[in-house]
Amino acid sequence: MGLTKQYLAYRVIDSFNIIASGRSNVNFAVVDKSEGRYVAAPAAENVIIWDLRMGDRKLTLRREKHEVTALRVSPDHLHIAVGYADGVVQIFDLSSRTYYDAICSLALHKNAVSILRYDAHGMRLVSGGLDTELVVVDVVEQAGRQRLSGHNAAVTDAHFLQRLVDQDVVVSCSKDTQIKFWNLETQFCFKTIVDNRTEIWALAFINDLMVAGAGESGMNVYRLRKRDTNDGQTLESAVEGLAIDDEDTISPLSVSNCGTIQRASKGRTVNLVADPNERVISCHGTNDLIESFYICTPEEAKSRLAKRLKKARKKAESAEANEQDDEQLSKELSLSDEIKRLESIKTKQKIKSIDVLLGENKELRVLVSLSNNSLCLYSLEASLKSRKAADTSVKVLRSLTRLGHQSEVRSVCFSNDSLAIGSGAGDSFKLWDRDAMQCMRTVSTDYILCSRFVPGDRYVLLGMKSGALLIVDVGAADIVESIPAHESELWSIALLPDQKGCVTGSGDTTLKIWSFELIDAGEGAAQTKVLSLLHKNTLKLEETVLCVSVSPDMKYLAVGLLDSTVKVFFLDTFKFYLSLYGHKLPVLCMDISYDSQLIATGSADRNIKIWGLNFGDCHRSIFAHDDSVMSLQFIPKTHMFFSCGKDGKVKQWDGDSFEKILTLPGHIGEAHSLAVSPNGRYLVSCGSDRTLRMYERTDETIVLKDVQEEEREQQENEQLATGEDNTVALLPGLKLPSRKTVGSEQAAESIMECLEISKQFELEAEEKAEPHPLMLALQVKNPNDFLVATLVRIRTSDMEEALLLLPFSIVCELLERLPALINQRPDELELLCRVTVFLFKVHMKPIAASKAMKPLLIKLLDLLKRDVQQLRDVMGYNLHALSLLQSEVEQREGVQLFREATQIRRKNEKKRRQAVKRRIQIQMV
């Protein structure tokens, strides 16, 4: 038996060129206690924490495959929640050394997450999705608490309302034009606002005002008030109120529309953001204008009202207008007195997302994510002063633009020493350091279609959409010469193997051969030699030339045409040699192997064909990608090659055995081009997600059968064995705040396997049998510890779904073991309590119907009551003992512990006292 052919694996190093992708929002973040300096921005499937002052990455939070669609930094700035396109939410700890590992991963939605929002203390998180549902998550417990269903379209925004009501209330808005108020205790909507005619895209809360940004230029403003509950209300009157079908009888809030804020820009509101101090709201639409509004304090609003009425009196000059007492003044506060429009910010590009931060000296900082892959930080003065148009306070403090192309990258190439990478986009050419992945040079150009380093790596050739051929000096970052090479798009450049010239193919149906020449430039002492191209020959063809390639033995010239054929000519005479036909759609890319034996062609028909160059025979046709094959290149000195397609995948193939070696984690969206380094060790690809992805060859050997087996397992794991249906037969109304995943199925299997092994172990206990290998792996000696270890290993977010999948016979078996577990393992009381309560909640009817289960039920209740009370007593004792120790330390050392927390508490108490004082003053007036 022959040896199995082995290959060396390629692995992802990192992605670069991306600053901020447009699908998610951006947020200010606090790292090392520095506020306003760091920002969290989505970057395809990663989240990057940028340092705006230094202009580089601080941290990168990674996940594979799925794009980031929402993110939110917690109020204490220690955590960041990230929502992805597959409905998963991950929470990262920014203060930890292992910040790159998610604390927890929660599968909450069927589709992409559209909004994430923390409550005031950062203990709970509300997540809204495109599947029309909201899920409230307990961050401490790392599990979902409530699932709220009621919207008929994608949820666009959600907030915790903790300012006016004692109950837990969530407010959400959706594309179904409705704003809903949810009571979290009952998980029902108690109030719906339906006076908007278009989709509602964003909500903002400031004091007792709620601002709703809709699909038109006006933003509705609602005033929220706490409803006075009449304790003396009789049952009859309450029933009468309900009989009128008035929903407000059960609502703890009254909501009244008090006006509209008119935006200057037309179209829908995209984002509506309030600063953490609740003094300013900023919004933007689908264009390049950011509008900000200052919310006045009651004193400022009264003074503005007085000024307005004073002007009105002067204009009217009537005695009736002057006879207005102070009582009437205070009652006539309008929205224009409470809200003052600040200066607008005009950006250079379309806006994707914003975030705002108000400083102590009323300096408003606005973070803007633009559609051209850049971040900008603006500053303006948030004051009540009126300014002239010329005297603007808007300044650009920082901008991140240099680290990435402003448009999609169409072409990539490696330098001949494999140390530098060149990338060409619709606006510029950039030179990157391969190791640091930092941009070293930028040259502004027109739309680039292809690029090649000239031997010596001093110059780069760029093929333009206009047909021009640019020669760029890499060191000086300057265009040396622009040659009008073709009349239409210059689709392809191929270097001659003798390194003395190049070949270009264009949409004007011509193919030209050029030779390199050094010519004199400059005058006198500054005279130097610079590169130029001399036109040698032209080959006129009948169809558009899409790609060209020259065989390494300088014998053949292969040309891919729009008529789906590849024509091979002799390079020296241009005499026709072969026609390779078989593709059904145009050939977009091709490459010839190092020994001039094989030519591989990739087409828009999704196939790659491998041909023999000697006779033009097709060795094999491979269905390679799910969309057009955009680029392929042989690895130097081998018959292996890489290909990428519009399906975003990057694949490695063996040209001899025609086998797929491996599929690399590719792009989100389309992949446009790839390049293999001359030493064969590195690979770089570019795509529509604005990323350049770098891969490196490792020393790890892979066997094809193992890789194929892994891919099969992965596909099987993506499909749930128990189906997508999440309903329970006996409980049709049960809506768990989690989603069934492969993890929850595996957890249910592990519980069942554990109980089976425990039963077997107890039967063989008399013979003193050896423990099961799984028990040895978990380092446990008896069945009870084995069961607890199995339950502890299950993720909190998967626990309920796993218990739901267990058959009733297994549930009974598990419940019978619980009393012994509670007695032996009081350290895991919280987990055991959760398991017991959930199982009783789901299987209450069959348990209640079974007489044999009644003694077990009573026993479990007594045990849990006793142990939970003990745990509660211990926690209360510890809490008061710690507070006593704190006061003793403060008295002895004269130092206040937890000074920051105490200051924040005092500030909040002071605000509360002032608010009470103001209310008393208003009542007195």
mmCIF file of C-alpha atoms in Angstrom, residues 43-251:
data_model
loop_
_atom_site.group_PDB
_atom_site.id
_atom_site.type_symbol
_atom_site.label_atom_id
_atom_site.label_comp_id
_atom_site.label_asym_id
_atom_site.label_seq_id
_atom_site.Cartn_x
_atom_site.Cartn_y
_atom_site.Cartn_z
ATOM 1 C CA ALA A 43 -14.704 45.207 11.273
ATOM 2 C CA ALA A 44 -16.484 42.458 9.267
ATOM 3 C CA GLU A 45 -16.606 39.494 11.752
ATOM 4 C CA ASN A 46 -14.334 41.197 14.329
ATOM 5 C CA VAL A 47 -14.639 44.197 16.644
ATOM 6 C CA ILE A 48 -11.616 46.531 16.803
ATOM 7 C CA ILE A 49 -10.970 48.929 19.697
ATOM 8 C CA TRP A 50 -9.209 51.870 18.022
ATOM 9 C CA ASP A 51 -6.962 54.349 19.819
ATOM 10 C CA LEU A 52 -7.925 57.637 18.134
ATOM 11 C CA ARG A 53 -4.975 59.547 19.581
ATOM 12 C CA MET A 54 -2.306 57.137 18.302
ATOM 13 C CA GLY A 55 -4.316 56.050 15.253
ATOM 14 C CA ASP A 56 -3.810 52.307 15.680
ATOM 15 C CA ARG A 57 -5.473 49.175 17.045
ATOM 16 C CA LYS A 58 -5.625 48.667 20.790
ATOM 17 C CA LEU A 59 -7.605 45.395 20.998
ATOM 18 C CA THR A 60 -9.280 43.006 18.552
ATOM 19 C CA LEU A 61 -12.245 40.812 19.540
ATOM 20 C CA ARG A 62 -12.534 37.929 17.091
ATOM 21 C CA ARG A 63 -15.119 35.457 15.851
ATOM 22 C CA GLU A 64 -15.197 33.499 12.603
ATOM 23 C CA LYS A 65 -17.632 33.487 9.678
ATOM 24 C CA HIS A 66 -20.452 35.789 10.791
ATOM 25 C CA GLU A 67 -20.559 39.567 10.425
ATOM 26 C CA VAL A 68 -21.026 41.916 13.384
ATOM 27 C CA THR A 69 -24.466 43.586 13.189
ATOM 28 C CA ALA A 70 -24.745 45.335 16.594
ATOM 29 C CA LEU A 71 -22.511 46.194 19.536
ATOM 30 C CA ARG A 72 -22.876 48.004 22.861
ATOM 31 C CA VAL A 73 -20.403 48.953 25.591
ATOM 32 C CA SER A 74 -21.789 48.433 29.129
ATOM 33 C CA PRO A 75 -22.443 51.481 31.397
ATOM 34 C CA ASP A 76 -19.477 50.535 33.634
ATOM 35 C CA HIS A 77 -17.290 50.298 30.464
ATOM 36 C CA LEU A 78 -15.928 46.904 31.566
ATOM 37 C CA HIS A 79 -17.822 44.734 29.067
ATOM 38 C CA ILE A 80 -18.859 44.903 25.455
ATOM 39 C CA ALA A 81 -21.778 42.942 23.975
ATOM 40 C CA VAL A 82 -21.508 42.014 20.292
ATOM 41 C CA GLY A 83 -24.384 40.731 18.137
ATOM 42 C CA TYR A 84 -23.793 38.760 14.945
ATOM 43 C CA ALA A 85 -25.628 37.973 11.706
ATOM 44 C CA ASP A 86 -26.513 34.431 12.877
ATOM 45 C CA GLY A 87 -28.419 35.685 15.958
ATOM 46 C CA VAL A 88 -25.643 34.966 18.476
ATOM 47 C CA VAL A 89 -24.646 37.527 21.135
ATOM 48 C CA GLN A 90 -21.191 37.340 22.724
ATOM 49 C CA ILE A 91 -20.015 39.340 25.766
ATOM 50 C CA PHE A 92 -16.324 40.241 26.131
ATOM 51 C CA ASP A 93 -14.507 41.569 29.215
ATOM 52 C CA LEU A 94 -12.348 44.558 28.159
ATOM 53 C CA SER A 95 -10.558 44.751 31.516
ATOM 54 C CA SER A 96 -9.384 41.119 31.455
ATOM 55 C CA ARG A 97 -6.023 39.926 30.169
ATOM 56 C CA THR A 98 -7.878 37.292 28.158
ATOM 57 C CA TYR A 99 -10.151 39.962 26.622
ATOM 58 C CA TYR A 100 -10.152 38.062 23.289
ATOM 59 C CA ASP A 101 -12.080 35.123 24.834
ATOM 60 C CA ALA A 102 -15.820 35.751 25.127
ATOM 61 C CA ILE A 103 -17.186 35.442 28.691
ATOM 62 C CA CYS A 104 -20.363 33.912 27.294
ATOM 63 C CA SER A 105 -21.972 33.115 23.965
ATOM 64 C CA LEU A 106 -25.787 33.242 23.754
ATOM 65 C CA ALA A 107 -27.837 31.938 20.814
ATOM 66 C CA LEU A 108 -30.867 34.252 21.005
ATOM 67 C CA HIS A 109 -32.296 34.927 17.529
ATOM 68 C CA LYS A 110 -32.943 33.061 14.285
ATOM 69 C CA ASN A 111 -31.694 35.976 12.184
ATOM 70 C CA ALA A 112 -29.282 38.862 12.659
ATOM 71 C CA VAL A 113 -29.222 40.897 15.890
ATOM 72 C CA SER A 114 -30.370 44.459 15.122
ATOM 73 C CA ILE A 115 -30.004 46.223 18.516
ATOM 74 C CA LEU A 116 -28.310 45.653 21.876
ATOM 75 C CA ARG A 117 -28.904 47.829 24.942
ATOM 76 C CA TYR A 118 -27.841 47.537 28.601
ATOM 77 C CA ASP A 119 -29.885 48.734 31.571
ATOM 78 C CA ALA A 120 -28.579 51.537 33.833
ATOM 79 C CA HIS A 121 -26.571 49.148 36.063
ATOM 80 C CA GLY A 122 -25.257 46.911 33.272
ATOM 81 C CA MET A 123 -26.863 43.839 34.868
ATOM 82 C CA ARG A 124 -29.337 43.126 32.073
ATOM 83 C CA LEU A 125 -29.154 43.299 28.293
ATOM 84 C CA VAL A 126 -32.010 43.573 25.823
ATOM 85 C CA SER A 127 -31.448 42.213 22.333
ATOM 86 C CA GLY A 128 -33.683 42.860 19.321
ATOM 87 C CA GLY A 129 -33.474 40.881 16.092
ATOM 88 C CA LEU A 130 -34.660 40.788 12.506
ATOM 89 C CA ASP A 131 -36.861 37.830 13.588
ATOM 90 C CA THR A 132 -39.258 40.421 15.210
ATOM 91 C CA GLU A 133 -38.494 39.251 18.781
ATOM 92 C CA LEU A 134 -36.808 40.770 21.840
ATOM 93 C CA VAL A 135 -34.813 38.791 24.387
ATOM 94 C CA VAL A 136 -33.835 40.072 27.842
ATOM 95 C CA VAL A 137 -30.584 38.560 29.138
ATOM 96 C CA ASP A 138 -29.300 38.391 32.709
ATOM 97 C CA VAL A 139 -25.612 39.300 32.267
ATOM 98 C CA VAL A 140 -24.568 37.935 35.680
ATOM 99 C CA GLU A 141 -26.294 34.592 35.174
ATOM 100 C CA GLN A 142 -25.231 34.551 31.496
ATOM 101 C CA ALA A 143 -28.625 33.264 30.372
ATOM 102 C CA GLY A 144 -31.809 34.605 28.795
ATOM 103 C CA ARG A 145 -34.651 35.627 31.097
ATOM 104 C CA GLN A 146 -37.595 36.704 28.895
ATOM 105 C CA ARG A 147 -38.574 36.472 25.229
ATOM 106 C CA LEU A 148 -40.987 39.170 24.019
ATOM 107 C CA SER A 149 -43.003 38.476 20.843
ATOM 108 C CA GLY A 150 -45.505 40.899 19.370
ATOM 109 C CA HIS A 151 -43.918 42.994 16.635
ATOM 110 C CA ASN A 152 -44.775 42.152 13.026
ATOM 111 C CA ALA A 153 -41.490 43.331 11.508
ATOM 112 C CA ALA A 154 -37.798 43.647 12.392
ATOM 113 C CA VAL A 155 -37.064 45.314 15.755
ATOM 114 C CA THR A 156 -35.057 48.521 15.188
ATOM 115 C CA ASP A 157 -34.461 49.833 18.743
ATOM 116 C CA ALA A 158 -35.120 48.916 22.385
ATOM 117 C CA HIS A 159 -34.534 50.587 25.781
ATOM 118 C CA PHE A 160 -34.973 49.725 29.449
ATOM 119 C CA LEU A 161 -37.315 52.262 31.066
ATOM 120 C CA GLN A 162 -36.201 52.657 34.683
ATOM 121 C CA ARG A 163 -36.805 56.352 35.263
ATOM 122 C CA LEU A 164 -40.539 56.688 35.962
ATOM 123 C CA VAL A 165 -41.933 53.283 36.907
ATOM 124 C CA ASP A 166 -41.147 50.766 39.624
ATOM 125 C CA GLN A 167 -41.801 47.740 37.385
ATOM 126 C CA ASP A 168 -39.318 46.364 34.874
ATOM 127 C CA VAL A 169 -40.362 47.922 31.569
ATOM 128 C CA VAL A 170 -38.794 47.659 28.103
ATOM 129 C CA VAL A 171 -39.747 50.024 25.261
ATOM 130 C CA SER A 172 -39.212 48.825 21.700
ATOM 131 C CA CYS A 173 -39.877 50.089 18.192
ATOM 132 C CA SER A 174 -40.062 48.299 14.891
ATOM 133 C CA LYS A 175 -40.504 48.619 11.144
ATOM 134 C CA ASP A 176 -44.199 47.785 11.731
ATOM 135 C CA THR A 177 -44.656 51.512 12.731
ATOM 136 C CA GLN A 178 -45.431 50.639 16.379
ATOM 137 C CA ILE A 179 -43.808 51.553 19.709
ATOM 138 C CA LYS A 180 -44.515 48.927 22.373
ATOM 139 C CA PHE A 181 -44.154 49.033 26.168
ATOM 140 C CA TRP A 182 -43.476 45.617 27.737
ATOM 141 C CA ASN A 183 -43.842 44.474 31.337
ATOM 142 C CA LEU A 184 -41.004 42.000 31.970
ATOM 143 C CA GLU A 185 -42.723 40.280 34.908
ATOM 144 C CA THR A 186 -45.718 39.210 32.818
ATOM 145 C CA GLN A 187 -43.833 39.228 29.461
ATOM 146 C CA PHE A 188 -46.777 41.054 27.868
ATOM 147 C CA CYS A 189 -47.158 44.370 26.052
ATOM 148 C CA PHE A 190 -49.325 46.753 28.104
ATOM 149 C CA LYS A 191 -49.222 49.757 25.766
ATOM 150 C CA THR A 192 -48.794 50.324 22.020
ATOM 151 C CA ILE A 193 -48.347 53.676 20.257
ATOM 152 C CA VAL A 194 -49.648 53.525 16.678
ATOM 153 C CA ASP A 195 -49.745 57.184 15.574
ATOM 154 C CA ASN A 196 -46.723 56.881 13.249
ATOM 155 C CA ARG A 197 -47.426 56.323 9.558
ATOM 156 C CA THR A 198 -43.944 55.104 8.614
ATOM 157 C CA GLU A 199 -41.344 52.703 10.022
ATOM 158 C CA ILE A 200 -39.760 53.766 13.307
ATOM 159 C CA TRP A 201 -35.980 53.442 13.120
ATOM 160 C CA ALA A 202 -34.740 54.763 16.481
ATOM 161 C CA LEU A 203 -35.777 55.880 19.981
ATOM 162 C CA ALA A 204 -34.061 58.211 22.440
ATOM 163 C CA PHE A 205 -34.996 58.970 26.072
ATOM 164 C CA ILE A 206 -34.078 62.217 27.834
ATOM 165 C CA ASN A 207 -35.591 62.994 31.261
ATOM 166 C CA ASP A 208 -39.338 62.431 30.743
ATOM 167 C CA LEU A 209 -39.217 62.863 26.954
ATOM 168 C CA MET A 210 -39.194 60.094 24.358
ATOM 169 C CA VAL A 211 -38.088 60.986 20.815
ATOM 170 C CA ALA A 212 -38.971 58.638 17.940
ATOM 171 C CA GLY A 213 -37.149 58.861 14.604
ATOM 172 C CA ALA A 214 -39.359 57.620 11.760
ATOM 173 C CA GLY A 215 -39.265 57.312 7.981
ATOM 174 C CA GLU A 216 -39.874 61.005 7.451
ATOM 175 C CA SER A 217 -38.000 64.216 8.300
ATOM 176 C CA GLY A 218 -40.009 64.947 11.468
ATOM 177 C CA MET A 219 -39.243 63.221 14.792
ATOM 178 C CA ASN A 220 -42.207 62.778 17.161
ATOM 179 C CA VAL A 221 -41.674 63.777 20.810
ATOM 180 C CA TYR A 222 -43.726 62.115 23.574
ATOM 181 C CA ARG A 223 -43.924 63.075 27.226
ATOM 182 C CA LEU A 224 -44.029 60.179 29.689
ATOM 183 C CA ARG A 225 -45.709 60.606 33.072
ATOM 184 C CA LYS A 226 -46.226 58.190 35.917
ATOM 185 C CA ARG A 227 -49.911 57.410 36.303
ATOM 186 C CA ASP A 228 -51.343 58.198 39.730
ATOM 187 C CA THR A 229 -52.767 54.959 41.114
ATOM 188 C CA ASN A 230 -55.940 55.482 43.090
ATOM 189 C CA ASP A 231 -55.731 53.079 46.044
ATOM 190 C CA GLY A 232 -59.365 53.637 46.918
ATOM 191 C CA GLN A 233 -60.555 52.354 43.526
ATOM 192 C CA THR A 234 -63.182 49.621 43.856
ATOM 193 C CA LEU A 235 -63.224 46.358 41.970
ATOM 194 C CA GLU A 236 -66.426 47.345 40.157
ATOM 195 C CA SER A 237 -64.924 50.568 38.801
ATOM 196 C CA ALA A 238 -61.788 48.694 37.687
ATOM 197 C CA VAL A 239 -63.914 46.139 35.843
ATOM 198 C CA GLU A 240 -65.991 48.950 34.309
ATOM 199 C CA GLY A 241 -62.796 50.558 33.023
ATOM 200 C CA LEU A 242 -61.679 47.302 31.426
ATOM 201 C CA ALA A 243 -65.084 46.798 29.852
ATOM 202 C CA ILE A 244 -64.676 50.006 27.828
ATOM 203 C CA ASP A 245 -61.637 48.312 26.227
ATOM 204 C CA ASP A 246 -59.330 51.039 27.513
ATOM 205 C CA GLU A 247 -55.761 49.681 27.683
ATOM 206 C CA ASP A 248 -54.614 52.595 29.845
ATOM 207 C CA THR A 249 -56.416 51.214 32.893
ATOM 208 C CA ILE A 250 -53.586 48.705 33.349
ATOM 209 C CA SER A 251 -50.753 50.988 32.216
#
